[in-house]
Structure formats: C-alpha cells, structure tokens
Amino acid sequence: MLSYMLFYPISCIVAGTFLKMDAIERSGEAKYECLLFDMDDTLYPMSSGLNLACRKNIEEFMLHKLHIEESEVPRMCLELYREHGTTMAGLQALGYEFDNDEFHAYAHGRLPYEALKPDPVLRNLLLSMPQRKIIFTNGDKAHVAQVLSRLGLEDCFEGIICFETLNPALETVMDPLDSDSVPEDGDIEVDGQIDSDGVSSKMRILCKPSVEAIEAAIKIADVDPSKTIFFDDSARNIASGKAAGLHTVIVGSSALVPGADHALESIHNIREALPEIWEGQEEQIEQVIQSTAVETVVLA
C-alpha cells in the first residue's frame, strides 16, 4: 500500500475508512470541512501535455494490444470516453478483456512526467487551508504518486481516492468478511453474465462522472457533501458532483458550467475566488503548517 507523510493534524486512513480526530470536532461549525480535488488538469494545467500523451498511449494500447482496426481507434477512444467516463471503462463494457494494471502501465507508465515541475505556490495554498483535503481521481495509484511527487505535493493531502479505491480486485470485492469492500446496501453492481459460482464475468468499472462514483467517494471519505467543495476540470464531473450535493468549482475555465458554483481559470486563483475557505481560520493556519507529521495512505 502506497503511503505518504503529511503535515496535517486531522486524520489518518485505516482499512478504507477515514478516522476523524479532535480537530474535526472542533471545526464542526465551519462552513466547509473538506476539499475534494481532482488531480489531472486540475492541480496542473492541460498545457502540460500529459492529457494528449495519455490519449495517444491509450490509442496505441487499443491498436497493438486489443487489435482494434486502426481507422476506428481515434473515434472509438473518444466515444467510449464520452459515454463511460473513461475509455478503459468503455472498452470493458464492450467486452474487451485485459489486465487493469497492464492498461494503466501502458497509458500512464510512458507519460512525460518531466513536464511537471514543483509548484510551491500551490503547495503553500494547500497547506494554509484548514479543511481536510482529499484527492479524488479516476487515475491509478502509481500515476497519482508520480504526479504528486513531480508537483511537490505528496504531503499536502489527507488521503487519495483513486481507481483502486473504487474498483478493488474481484477477490476483495467479493469477500463477505470485509464490510468495507461492500456498498452499504449490500449490492455489487455488475455487467455480464453470472457464472456457476455466482461471480460476474465482467465487473463494471466505477468512475467519474457517474453520480454513483461520487457518492461512493463521499461515503469512503466520510464527509458531509453540504460542507464539501469539489474541484474538477470536467464539466460532466461538476454536474454529477452538484447532483450528489457537493459545492462545485470548475477549474481551467473562467466561465461557469452547468452545476458549477464557481469557476477558476487556474487553481492558483483559489484564494481570490474562494476567500471563505480561510474565513474564521486565521489563527489555525500557522498551526496547520507547523503541525506534526502523521501518516496518510492511498485508499486501495
């Protein structure tokens, strides 16, 4: 399990559950208690080129590993992304079989991470925010580790909700002794046929922009959506976040999109656009920055 050291006094993550500490109780009357951040094209700009490089890698995976007709790959890649949230989810929904780790290694393992540079401005902003801060991404944990390390932000977040969090291995999902791996209603949604052992032949990938994925993240993080701000660069994710009851901020655009409460052309503009994040917390800011390190882990 990947772990980070974090200069933040609020909580640690154990067995898929956030364990709150006294600091949360003391800030119970705060307007906002948690900040939920997308990562790619949110914490760094799209101009980095990682987005285009990732799409190229996925198209090559479709061509060379799944043997999809070359002329169909670009159109299919985009259509599946639009319909299912990620091309990976769309491919599996169509019945293509491949190893998730192999796909992620192909899509992310060859990205030009060197294009990302340390961002001390964003780091200082994040460390000054008194709320809980959590990454919520469709990416895999290895990709998250690379990005946060390159940006110099690996100790700025309490926890990470990533692909592995929402899509644990089949044996983990089906373990009746692990209550944390099963949704509260006891149902695991699947596509495909059920075999003689009662296991689906195809697990449906859970990811943004489905409202179900966002509601799952809210439950995993144990947050009150009415006191949580969700930052994302995707208009579809923002609309779903609003449907799930979150306060929403579209990043990378100066114009509001449906469901967005605020718009940030850059994540660096957050203090000017949302000063209420710091309201009533001036005396706590220095304590947050100087507090003792505690371990934070990826939820996977």
Coordinates of N, CA and C in Angstrom, one line a residue, residues 8-232:
Y8 N -0.3 17.4 8.6 CA -1.7 17.8 8.8 C -2.2 17.0 10.0
P9 N -2.9 17.7 10.9 CA -3.3 17.1 12.1 C -4.6 16.4 12.2
I10 N -5.3 16.3 11.1 CA -6.8 15.9 11.3 C -7.0 14.4 11.3
S11 N -6.5 13.6 10.4 CA -6.9 12.2 10.4 C -5.9 11.3 9.6
C12 N -6.1 10.0 9.8 CA -5.4 9.1 9.0 C -6.4 8.1 8.5
I13 N -6.0 7.3 7.5 CA -6.9 6.4 6.8 C -6.6 4.9 7.2
V14 N -7.5 4.2 7.6 CA -7.3 2.8 8.0 C -8.4 1.9 7.5
A15 N -8.0 0.9 6.7 CA -8.9 -0.1 6.2 C -10.1 0.5 5.4
G16 N -9.7 1.5 4.6 CA -10.7 2.1 3.7 C -11.6 3.1 4.4
T17 N -11.4 3.4 5.7 CA -12.3 4.3 6.4 C -11.4 5.5 7.0
F18 N -12.0 6.7 6.9 CA -11.3 7.9 7.5 C -11.7 7.9 8.9
L19 N -10.6 8.0 9.8 CA -10.8 8.1 11.2 C -10.6 9.5 11.7
K20 N -11.7 10.2 12.1 CA -11.6 11.6 12.4 C -11.0 11.8 13.8
M21 N -10.3 12.9 14.0 CA -9.7 13.2 15.2 C -10.3 14.5 15.8
D22 N -9.8 15.0 16.9 CA -10.4 16.1 17.6 C -10.5 17.3 16.8
A23 N -9.5 17.5 15.9 CA -9.6 18.8 15.1 C -10.8 18.9 14.3
I24 N -11.3 17.8 13.8 CA -12.6 17.8 13.0 C -13.7 18.2 13.9
E25 N -13.7 17.7 15.1 CA -14.8 18.0 16.1 C -14.8 19.5 16.4
R26 N -13.6 20.1 16.5 CA -13.5 21.5 16.9 C -14.0 22.4 15.8
S27 N -13.8 21.9 14.5 CA -14.2 22.7 13.4 C -15.6 22.4 12.9
G28 N -16.4 21.7 13.7 CA -17.7 21.3 13.2 C -18.6 22.3 12.8
E29 N -18.4 23.6 13.2 CA -19.3 24.7 12.8 C -18.7 25.4 11.6
A30 N -17.6 25.0 11.0 CA -17.1 25.6 9.9 C -18.0 25.5 8.7
K31 N -18.0 26.5 7.8 CA -18.8 26.4 6.6 C -18.4 25.3 5.7
Y32 N -17.1 25.0 5.6 CA -16.6 23.9 4.8 C -15.7 23.1 5.6
E33 N -15.8 21.8 5.6 CA -15.0 20.8 6.4 C -14.0 20.0 5.5
C34 N -14.3 19.9 4.2 CA -13.5 19.1 3.3 C -13.4 19.7 1.9
L35 N -12.2 19.6 1.3 CA -12.0 20.0 0.0 C -11.6 18.8 -0.8
L36 N -12.4 18.4 -1.9 CA -12.2 17.2 -2.7 C -11.6 17.7 -4.0
F37 N -10.4 17.3 -4.3 CA -9.7 17.7 -5.5 C -9.5 16.6 -6.6
D38 N -10.0 16.9 -7.8 CA -9.5 16.1 -8.9 C -8.0 16.4 -9.1
M39 N -7.3 15.5 -9.8 CA -5.8 15.7 -10.0 C -5.4 16.2 -11.4
D40 N -5.6 15.3 -12.4 CA -5.1 15.7 -13.7 C -5.9 16.8 -14.3
D41 N -5.1 17.8 -14.9 CA -5.7 19.0 -15.5 C -6.4 19.9 -14.5
T42 N -6.3 19.6 -13.2 CA -6.9 20.4 -12.1 C -5.8 21.0 -11.3
L43 N -4.9 20.1 -10.8 CA -3.8 20.6 -10.0 C -2.6 21.1 -10.8
Y44 N -2.6 20.7 -12.1 CA -1.7 21.3 -13.1 C -2.4 21.6 -14.4
P45 N -2.0 22.5 -15.2 CA -2.7 22.9 -16.4 C -2.7 21.9 -17.5
M46 N -3.7 21.9 -18.4 CA -3.7 21.0 -19.5 C -2.6 21.2 -20.5
S47 N -2.0 22.4 -20.4 CA -0.9 22.8 -21.3 C 0.3 22.0 -21.0
S48 N 0.4 21.2 -20.0 CA 1.5 20.3 -19.7 C 1.7 19.3 -20.7
G49 N 0.6 18.9 -21.4 CA 0.7 17.9 -22.5 C 0.5 16.5 -22.0
L50 N 0.3 16.2 -20.8 CA 0.0 14.9 -20.3 C -1.3 14.3 -20.8
N51 N -2.3 15.1 -20.9 CA -3.6 14.7 -21.4 C -3.5 14.1 -22.8
L52 N -2.8 14.8 -23.7 CA -2.7 14.4 -25.1 C -1.8 13.1 -25.2
A53 N -0.7 13.1 -24.4 CA 0.1 11.9 -24.4 C -0.6 10.7 -23.9
C54 N -1.4 10.9 -22.9 CA -2.2 9.8 -22.3 C -3.2 9.2 -23.4
R55 N -3.8 10.1 -24.1 CA -4.8 9.6 -25.1 C -4.0 8.9 -26.2
K56 N -2.8 9.3 -26.6 CA -2.0 8.7 -27.6 C -1.6 7.3 -27.1
N57 N -1.3 7.1 -25.9 CA -0.9 5.8 -25.3 C -2.1 4.9 -25.3
I58 N -3.2 5.4 -24.9 CA -4.4 4.6 -24.9 C -4.8 4.1 -26.3
E59 N -4.7 5.0 -27.3 CA -5.0 4.6 -28.7 C -4.0 3.5 -29.1
E60 N -2.7 3.6 -28.7 CA -1.8 2.6 -29.1 C -2.1 1.2 -28.4
F61 N -2.6 1.3 -27.2 CA -3.0 0.1 -26.5 C -4.1 -0.6 -27.2
M62 N -5.1 0.2 -27.7 CA -6.2 -0.3 -28.4 C -5.8 -1.0 -29.7
L63 N -4.8 -0.4 -30.3 CA -4.3 -0.8 -31.6 C -3.5 -2.1 -31.5
H64 N -2.5 -2.0 -30.6 CA -1.5 -3.1 -30.5 C -1.8 -4.2 -29.6
K65 N -2.6 -3.9 -28.5 CA -2.9 -5.0 -27.5 C -4.3 -5.6 -27.8
L66 N -5.3 -4.7 -28.2 CA -6.6 -5.2 -28.4 C -6.9 -5.5 -29.9
H67 N -6.0 -5.1 -30.8 CA -6.1 -5.3 -32.2 C -7.4 -4.7 -32.8
I68 N -7.7 -3.5 -32.4 CA -8.8 -2.8 -33.0 C -8.4 -2.1 -34.2
E69 N -9.2 -2.1 -35.2 CA -8.9 -1.5 -36.5 C -8.4 -0.1 -36.4
E70 N -7.2 0.2 -37.0 CA -6.5 1.4 -36.8 C -7.4 2.6 -37.1
S71 N -8.2 2.5 -38.2 CA -9.1 3.6 -38.6 C -10.2 3.9 -37.6
E72 N -10.5 2.9 -36.8 CA -11.6 3.1 -35.8 C -11.1 3.6 -34.4
V73 N -9.8 3.5 -34.2 CA -9.3 3.7 -32.8 C -9.6 5.1 -32.3
P74 N -9.3 6.2 -33.1 CA -9.5 7.6 -32.5 C -10.9 7.9 -32.2
R75 N -11.8 7.5 -33.2 CA -13.3 7.7 -32.9 C -13.8 6.9 -31.7
M76 N -13.4 5.7 -31.7 CA -13.8 4.8 -30.6 C -13.3 5.2 -29.3
C77 N -12.1 5.6 -29.2 CA -11.5 6.1 -28.0 C -12.3 7.3 -27.4
L78 N -12.6 8.3 -28.3 CA -13.3 9.4 -27.8 C -14.7 9.1 -27.4
E79 N -15.4 8.3 -28.2 CA -16.8 8.0 -28.0 C -16.9 7.2 -26.6
L80 N -16.0 6.3 -26.4 CA -16.1 5.5 -25.2 C -15.8 6.4 -24.0
Y81 N -14.9 7.3 -24.1 CA -14.6 8.3 -23.0 C -15.9 9.1 -22.7
R82 N -16.5 9.6 -23.7 CA -17.7 10.4 -23.5 C -18.9 9.6 -22.9
E83 N -19.0 8.4 -23.3 CA -20.1 7.6 -22.9 C -19.9 7.0 -21.5
H84 N -18.7 6.6 -21.2 CA -18.4 5.8 -20.0 C -17.6 6.5 -18.9
G85 N -17.1 7.7 -19.2 CA -16.3 8.4 -18.3 C -14.8 8.2 -18.5
T86 N -14.4 7.0 -18.8 CA -13.0 6.7 -19.3 C -13.1 5.7 -20.4
T87 N -12.1 5.7 -21.3 CA -12.0 4.8 -22.4 C -11.9 3.4 -21.9
M88 N -11.1 3.2 -20.8 CA -10.9 1.9 -20.2 C -12.3 1.3 -19.8
A89 N -13.1 2.1 -19.1 CA -14.4 1.6 -18.7 C -15.2 1.2 -19.9
G90 N -15.2 2.0 -20.9 CA -15.9 1.7 -22.1 C -15.5 0.4 -22.8
L91 N -14.2 0.2 -22.9 CA -13.7 -1.0 -23.5 C -14.1 -2.2 -22.8
Q92 N -14.1 -2.2 -21.4 CA -14.5 -3.4 -20.7 C -16.0 -3.6 -20.8
A93 N -16.8 -2.5 -20.9 CA -18.2 -2.6 -21.0 C -18.6 -3.3 -22.3
L94 N -17.7 -3.1 -23.4 CA -17.9 -3.7 -24.7 C -17.5 -5.2 -24.7
G95 N -16.8 -5.6 -23.6 CA -16.4 -7.0 -23.5 C -14.9 -7.3 -23.8
Y96 N -14.2 -6.2 -24.0 CA -12.7 -6.4 -24.2 C -12.1 -6.8 -22.9
E97 N -11.3 -7.8 -22.9 CA -10.7 -8.4 -21.7 C -9.2 -8.0 -21.7
F98 N -8.7 -7.4 -20.6 CA -7.3 -7.1 -20.4 C -7.1 -6.8 -19.0
D99 N -5.8 -6.9 -18.6 CA -5.4 -6.6 -17.2 C -5.4 -5.1 -16.9
N100 N -6.1 -4.8 -15.8 CA -6.2 -3.3 -15.5 C -4.8 -2.7 -15.3
D101 N -3.9 -3.4 -14.6 CA -2.6 -2.9 -14.3 C -1.8 -2.7 -15.6
E102 N -2.0 -3.7 -16.5 CA -1.3 -3.6 -17.8 C -1.8 -2.3 -18.6
F103 N -3.1 -2.1 -18.5 CA -3.6 -0.9 -19.2 C -3.1 0.4 -18.6
H104 N -3.1 0.4 -17.3 CA -2.6 1.6 -16.6 C -1.1 1.8 -16.9
A105 N -0.3 0.8 -16.9 CA 1.1 0.9 -17.2 C 1.3 1.4 -18.6
Y106 N 0.5 1.0 -19.5 CA 0.6 1.4 -20.9 C 0.2 2.9 -21.1
A107 N -0.9 3.2 -20.4 CA -1.5 4.6 -20.5 C -0.7 5.6 -19.8
H108 N -0.2 5.3 -18.6 CA 0.4 6.2 -17.7 C 2.0 6.0 -17.6
G109 N 2.4 4.8 -17.7 CA 3.8 4.5 -17.4 C 4.8 5.2 -18.4
R110 N 4.3 5.6 -19.5 CA 5.2 6.2 -20.5 C 4.9 7.7 -20.7
L111 N 4.2 8.3 -19.7 CA 3.9 9.7 -19.8 C 5.1 10.6 -19.6
P112 N 5.2 11.8 -20.2 CA 6.3 12.7 -19.9 C 6.2 13.5 -18.6
Y113 N 6.3 12.7 -17.5 CA 6.1 13.4 -16.2 C 7.1 14.5 -16.0
E114 N 8.2 14.5 -16.7 CA 9.2 15.5 -16.5 C 8.7 16.9 -16.9
A115 N 7.5 16.9 -17.6 CA 6.9 18.2 -17.9 C 6.3 18.9 -16.7
L116 N 6.1 18.1 -15.6 CA 5.5 18.7 -14.4 C 6.6 19.1 -13.5
K117 N 6.5 20.3 -13.0 CA 7.5 20.9 -12.1 C 7.0 21.2 -10.8
P118 N 7.8 21.3 -9.7 CA 7.3 21.6 -8.4 C 6.5 22.9 -8.4
D119 N 5.5 23.0 -7.7 CA 4.6 24.1 -7.6 C 4.5 24.6 -6.2
P120 N 5.5 25.4 -5.8 CA 5.5 25.9 -4.4 C 4.3 26.8 -4.1
V121 N 3.8 27.5 -5.1 CA 2.7 28.4 -4.8 C 1.4 27.6 -4.4
L122 N 1.2 26.6 -5.2 CA 0.0 25.7 -4.9 C 0.3 25.0 -3.6
R123 N 1.5 24.5 -3.4 CA 1.8 23.8 -2.1 C 1.4 24.7 -0.9
N124 N 1.9 26.0 -0.9 CA 1.6 26.9 0.2 C 0.1 27.1 0.4
L125 N -0.6 27.2 -0.7 CA -2.0 27.4 -0.7 C -2.7 26.3 0.0
L126 N -2.3 25.1 -0.4 CA -2.9 23.8 0.1 C -2.6 23.7 1.6
L127 N -1.4 24.0 2.0 CA -1.0 23.8 3.4 C -1.7 24.9 4.3
S128 N -2.1 26.0 3.7 CA -2.7 27.0 4.5 C -4.2 26.8 4.7
M129 N -4.8 25.9 3.9 CA -6.2 25.6 4.0 C -6.5 24.7 5.3
P130 N -7.4 25.1 6.2 CA -7.6 24.4 7.4 C -8.5 23.1 7.3
Q131 N -9.1 23.0 6.1 CA -10.0 21.8 5.9 C -9.3 20.6 5.6
R132 N -9.9 19.4 5.7 CA -9.4 18.2 5.2 C -9.3 18.3 3.7
K133 N -8.2 17.7 3.1 CA -8.0 17.8 1.6 C -7.8 16.4 1.1
I134 N -8.5 16.0 0.1 CA -8.5 14.7 -0.4 C -8.5 14.7 -1.9
I135 N -7.6 13.8 -2.5 CA -7.6 13.7 -4.0 C -8.7 12.7 -4.4
F136 N -9.4 13.0 -5.4 CA -10.4 12.1 -6.0 C -10.2 12.0 -7.5
T137 N -9.6 10.9 -8.0 CA -9.2 10.8 -9.4 C -9.6 9.5 -9.9
N138 N -9.8 9.4 -11.3 CA -10.0 8.2 -12.0 C -8.7 7.4 -12.2
G139 N -7.6 8.1 -12.0 CA -6.3 7.5 -12.3 C -5.9 6.5 -11.3
D140 N -4.9 5.7 -11.6 CA -4.4 4.6 -10.7 C -3.4 5.2 -9.7
K141 N -3.1 4.4 -8.7 CA -2.3 5.0 -7.6 C -0.9 5.2 -8.0
A142 N -0.3 4.5 -8.9 CA 1.0 4.7 -9.4 C 1.1 6.0 -10.1
H143 N 0.1 6.3 -10.9 CA 0.1 7.6 -11.6 C -0.1 8.8 -10.6
V144 N -0.9 8.6 -9.6 CA -1.1 9.6 -8.6 C 0.2 9.9 -7.9
A145 N 0.9 8.9 -7.6 CA 2.2 9.0 -6.9 C 3.2 9.8 -7.7
Q146 N 3.3 9.5 -9.0 CA 4.2 10.2 -9.9 C 3.8 11.7 -10.0
V147 N 2.6 12.0 -10.2 CA 2.1 13.4 -10.4 C 2.4 14.2 -9.1
L148 N 1.9 13.7 -8.0 CA 2.1 14.5 -6.7 C 3.6 14.7 -6.4
S149 N 4.4 13.7 -6.7 CA 5.8 13.8 -6.4 C 6.4 14.9 -7.3
R150 N 6.1 14.9 -8.6 CA 6.6 15.9 -9.5 C 6.2 17.3 -9.1
L151 N 5.0 17.4 -8.6 CA 4.5 18.7 -8.2 C 4.9 19.2 -6.9
G152 N 5.5 18.2 -6.1 CA 6.0 18.5 -4.8 C 4.8 18.7 -3.8
L153 N 3.7 17.9 -4.0 CA 2.5 18.0 -3.2 C 2.2 16.7 -2.5
E154 N 3.1 15.8 -2.4 CA 2.8 14.5 -1.9 C 2.4 14.5 -0.4
D155 N 2.7 15.6 0.3 CA 2.4 15.6 1.7 C 1.3 16.7 2.0
C156 N 0.6 17.0 1.0 CA -0.5 18.1 1.1 C -1.9 17.5 1.3
F157 N -2.1 16.2 1.1 CA -3.4 15.7 1.2 C -3.5 14.6 2.2
E158 N -4.7 14.5 2.8 CA -5.0 13.5 3.9 C -5.1 12.2 3.3
G159 N -5.7 12.1 2.1 CA -5.9 10.7 1.5 C -6.2 10.8 0.0
I160 N -6.2 9.7 -0.6 CA -6.3 9.6 -2.1 C -7.4 8.6 -2.4
I161 N -8.4 9.0 -3.1 CA -9.4 8.0 -3.6 C -9.1 7.9 -5.1
C162 N -8.7 6.7 -5.6 CA -8.3 6.5 -6.9 C -9.0 5.3 -7.6
F163 N -8.5 4.9 -8.7 CA -9.1 3.7 -9.4 C -9.2 2.5 -8.5
E164 N -8.1 2.2 -7.8 CA -8.1 1.0 -7.0 C -9.0 1.1 -5.8
T165 N -9.3 2.3 -5.3 CA -10.2 2.5 -4.2 C -11.6 2.1 -4.6
L166 N -12.1 2.6 -5.8 CA -13.4 2.4 -6.2 C -13.6 1.0 -7.0
N167 N -12.5 0.4 -7.4 CA -12.5 -0.8 -8.2 C -11.5 -1.8 -7.6
P168 N -11.7 -2.3 -6.4 CA -10.8 -3.2 -5.8 C -10.8 -4.5 -6.5
A169 N -9.8 -5.4 -6.3 CA -9.7 -6.6 -7.0 C -10.9 -7.5 -6.7
L170 N -11.3 -8.3 -7.7 CA -12.5 -9.1 -7.5 C -12.6 -9.9 -6.2
E171 N -11.5 -10.5 -5.9 CA -11.5 -11.3 -4.6 C -11.7 -10.4 -3.4
T172 N -11.3 -9.1 -3.5 CA -11.6 -8.2 -2.4 C -13.0 -7.8 -2.3
V173 N -13.6 -7.5 -3.5 CA -14.9 -7.1 -3.6 C -15.9 -8.1 -3.1
M174 N -15.6 -9.4 -3.4 CA -16.5 -10.5 -3.1 C -16.3 -11.1 -1.8
D175 N -15.3 -10.6 -1.0 CA -15.0 -11.1 0.3 C -16.1 -10.8 1.3
P176 N -17.0 -11.7 1.7 CA -18.1 -11.4 2.6 C -17.6 -11.0 4.0
L177 N -16.4 -11.2 4.4 CA -15.9 -10.8 5.7 C -15.4 -9.4 5.8
D178 N -15.3 -8.8 4.6 CA -14.7 -7.4 4.5 C -15.9 -6.4 4.3
S179 N -16.5 -5.9 5.3 CA -17.6 -5.0 5.2 C -17.3 -3.7 4.5
D180 N -16.0 -3.3 4.5 CA -15.6 -2.0 3.9 C -15.5 -2.1 2.4
S181 N -15.5 -3.4 1.8 CA -15.4 -3.6 0.4 C -16.8 -3.7 -0.2
V182 N -17.8 -3.7 0.5 CA -19.2 -3.9 0.0 C -20.0 -2.6 0.3
P183 N -20.7 -2.1 -0.8 CA -21.6 -1.0 -0.5 C -22.6 -1.2 0.6
E184 N -23.1 -0.1 1.2 CA -23.9 -0.2 2.4 C -25.2 -1.0 2.1
D185 N -25.7 -1.0 0.9 CA -26.9 -1.7 0.6 C -26.7 -3.2 0.3
G186 N -25.4 -3.6 0.3 CA -25.0 -5.0 0.2 C -24.9 -5.4 -1.3
D187 N -25.3 -4.6 -2.2 CA -25.3 -5.0 -3.6 C -24.0 -4.5 -4.4
I188 N -23.5 -5.4 -5.2 CA -22.4 -5.0 -6.1 C -22.9 -5.0 -7.5
E189 N -22.9 -3.9 -8.1 CA -23.4 -3.8 -9.5 C -22.4 -4.3 -10.5
V190 N -22.9 -5.1 -11.4 CA -22.1 -5.7 -12.4 C -22.8 -5.8 -13.7
D191 N -22.0 -5.9 -14.8 CA -22.5 -6.2 -16.1 C -22.0 -7.6 -16.5
G192 N -22.7 -8.2 -17.4 CA -22.3 -9.5 -17.9 C -23.1 -10.6 -17.2
Q193 N -22.7 -11.8 -17.5 CA -23.5 -13.0 -17.0 C -22.9 -13.5 -15.7
I194 N -23.7 -14.1 -14.9 CA -23.2 -14.7 -13.6 C -22.9 -16.2 -13.9
D195 N -21.6 -16.6 -13.5 CA -21.3 -18.0 -13.7 C -21.8 -18.9 -12.6
S196 N -21.4 -20.1 -12.7 CA -21.9 -21.1 -11.7 C -21.5 -20.8 -10.3
D197 N -20.5 -20.1 -10.1 CA -20.0 -19.7 -8.8 C -20.6 -18.4 -8.2
G198 N -21.5 -17.8 -9.0 CA -22.2 -16.6 -8.6 C -21.4 -15.4 -8.8
V199 N -20.3 -15.5 -9.6 CA -19.4 -14.3 -9.8 C -19.6 -13.8 -11.2
S200 N -19.8 -12.5 -11.4 CA -20.0 -11.9 -12.7 C -18.8 -12.1 -13.6
S201 N -19.0 -12.3 -14.9 CA -17.9 -12.4 -15.8 C -17.3 -11.1 -16.1
K202 N -17.9 -10.0 -15.8 CA -17.4 -8.7 -16.1 C -17.9 -7.7 -15.1
M203 N -16.9 -7.2 -14.3 CA -17.2 -6.1 -13.3 C -17.3 -4.8 -13.9
R204 N -18.3 -4.0 -13.7 CA -18.4 -2.7 -14.2 C -17.5 -1.7 -13.5
I205 N -16.7 -1.0 -14.3 CA -15.7 -0.1 -13.7 C -16.5 1.1 -13.1
L206 N -16.2 1.5 -11.9 CA -16.8 2.7 -11.2 C -15.9 3.8 -11.4
C207 N -16.4 4.9 -12.0 CA -15.5 6.1 -12.2 C -16.4 7.3 -12.4
K208 N -15.7 8.5 -12.2 CA -16.4 9.7 -12.6 C -16.6 9.7 -14.1
P209 N -17.7 10.3 -14.6 CA -18.6 11.2 -13.9 C -19.9 10.6 -13.4
S210 N -19.9 9.3 -13.1 CA -21.1 8.7 -12.6 C -21.4 9.3 -11.2
V211 N -22.7 9.6 -10.9 CA -23.1 10.1 -9.6 C -22.8 9.0 -8.6
E212 N -22.9 7.7 -9.0 CA -22.7 6.6 -8.1 C -21.2 6.6 -7.6
A213 N -20.3 6.9 -8.5 CA -18.9 7.0 -8.1 C -18.6 8.1 -7.1
I214 N -19.2 9.3 -7.4 CA -19.1 10.4 -6.5 C -19.7 10.2 -5.1
E215 N -20.8 9.5 -5.1 CA -21.5 9.2 -3.9 C -20.6 8.2 -3.1
A216 N -20.0 7.3 -3.8 CA -19.1 6.3 -3.2 C -17.9 7.0 -2.5
A217 N -17.4 8.0 -3.2 CA -16.2 8.7 -2.7 C -16.6 9.5 -1.4
I218 N -17.8 10.1 -1.5 CA -18.4 10.8 -0.3 C -18.5 9.9 0.9
K219 N -18.9 8.7 0.6 CA -19.1 7.7 1.7 C -17.7 7.2 2.2
I220 N -16.8 6.9 1.3 CA -15.5 6.5 1.7 C -14.8 7.6 2.6
A221 N -14.9 8.8 2.1 CA -14.2 9.9 2.8 C -14.9 10.3 4.1
D222 N -16.2 9.8 4.2 CA -17.0 10.1 5.4 C -17.1 11.7 5.6
V223 N -17.6 12.3 4.5 CA -17.8 13.7 4.5 C -19.2 14.1 4.4
D224 N -19.6 15.3 4.8 CA -20.9 15.9 4.6 C -20.8 16.7 3.3
P225 N -21.5 16.2 2.3 CA -21.4 16.9 1.0 C -21.8 18.4 1.0
S226 N -22.7 18.7 1.9 CA -23.1 20.1 2.1 C -22.0 21.0 2.6
K227 N -21.0 20.4 3.2 CA -19.8 21.1 3.7 C -18.5 20.7 3.0
T228 N -18.7 20.3 1.8 CA -17.5 19.8 1.0 C -17.5 20.6 -0.4
I229 N -16.3 21.0 -0.8 CA -16.1 21.7 -2.1 C -15.4 20.7 -3.0
F230 N -15.9 20.5 -4.2 CA -15.4 19.6 -5.2 C -14.8 20.4 -6.3
F231 N -13.5 20.2 -6.6 CA -12.7 20.9 -7.7 C -12.4 19.9 -8.8
D232 N -12.8 20.3 -10.0 CA -12.6 19.4 -11.2 C -12.6 20.2 -12.4

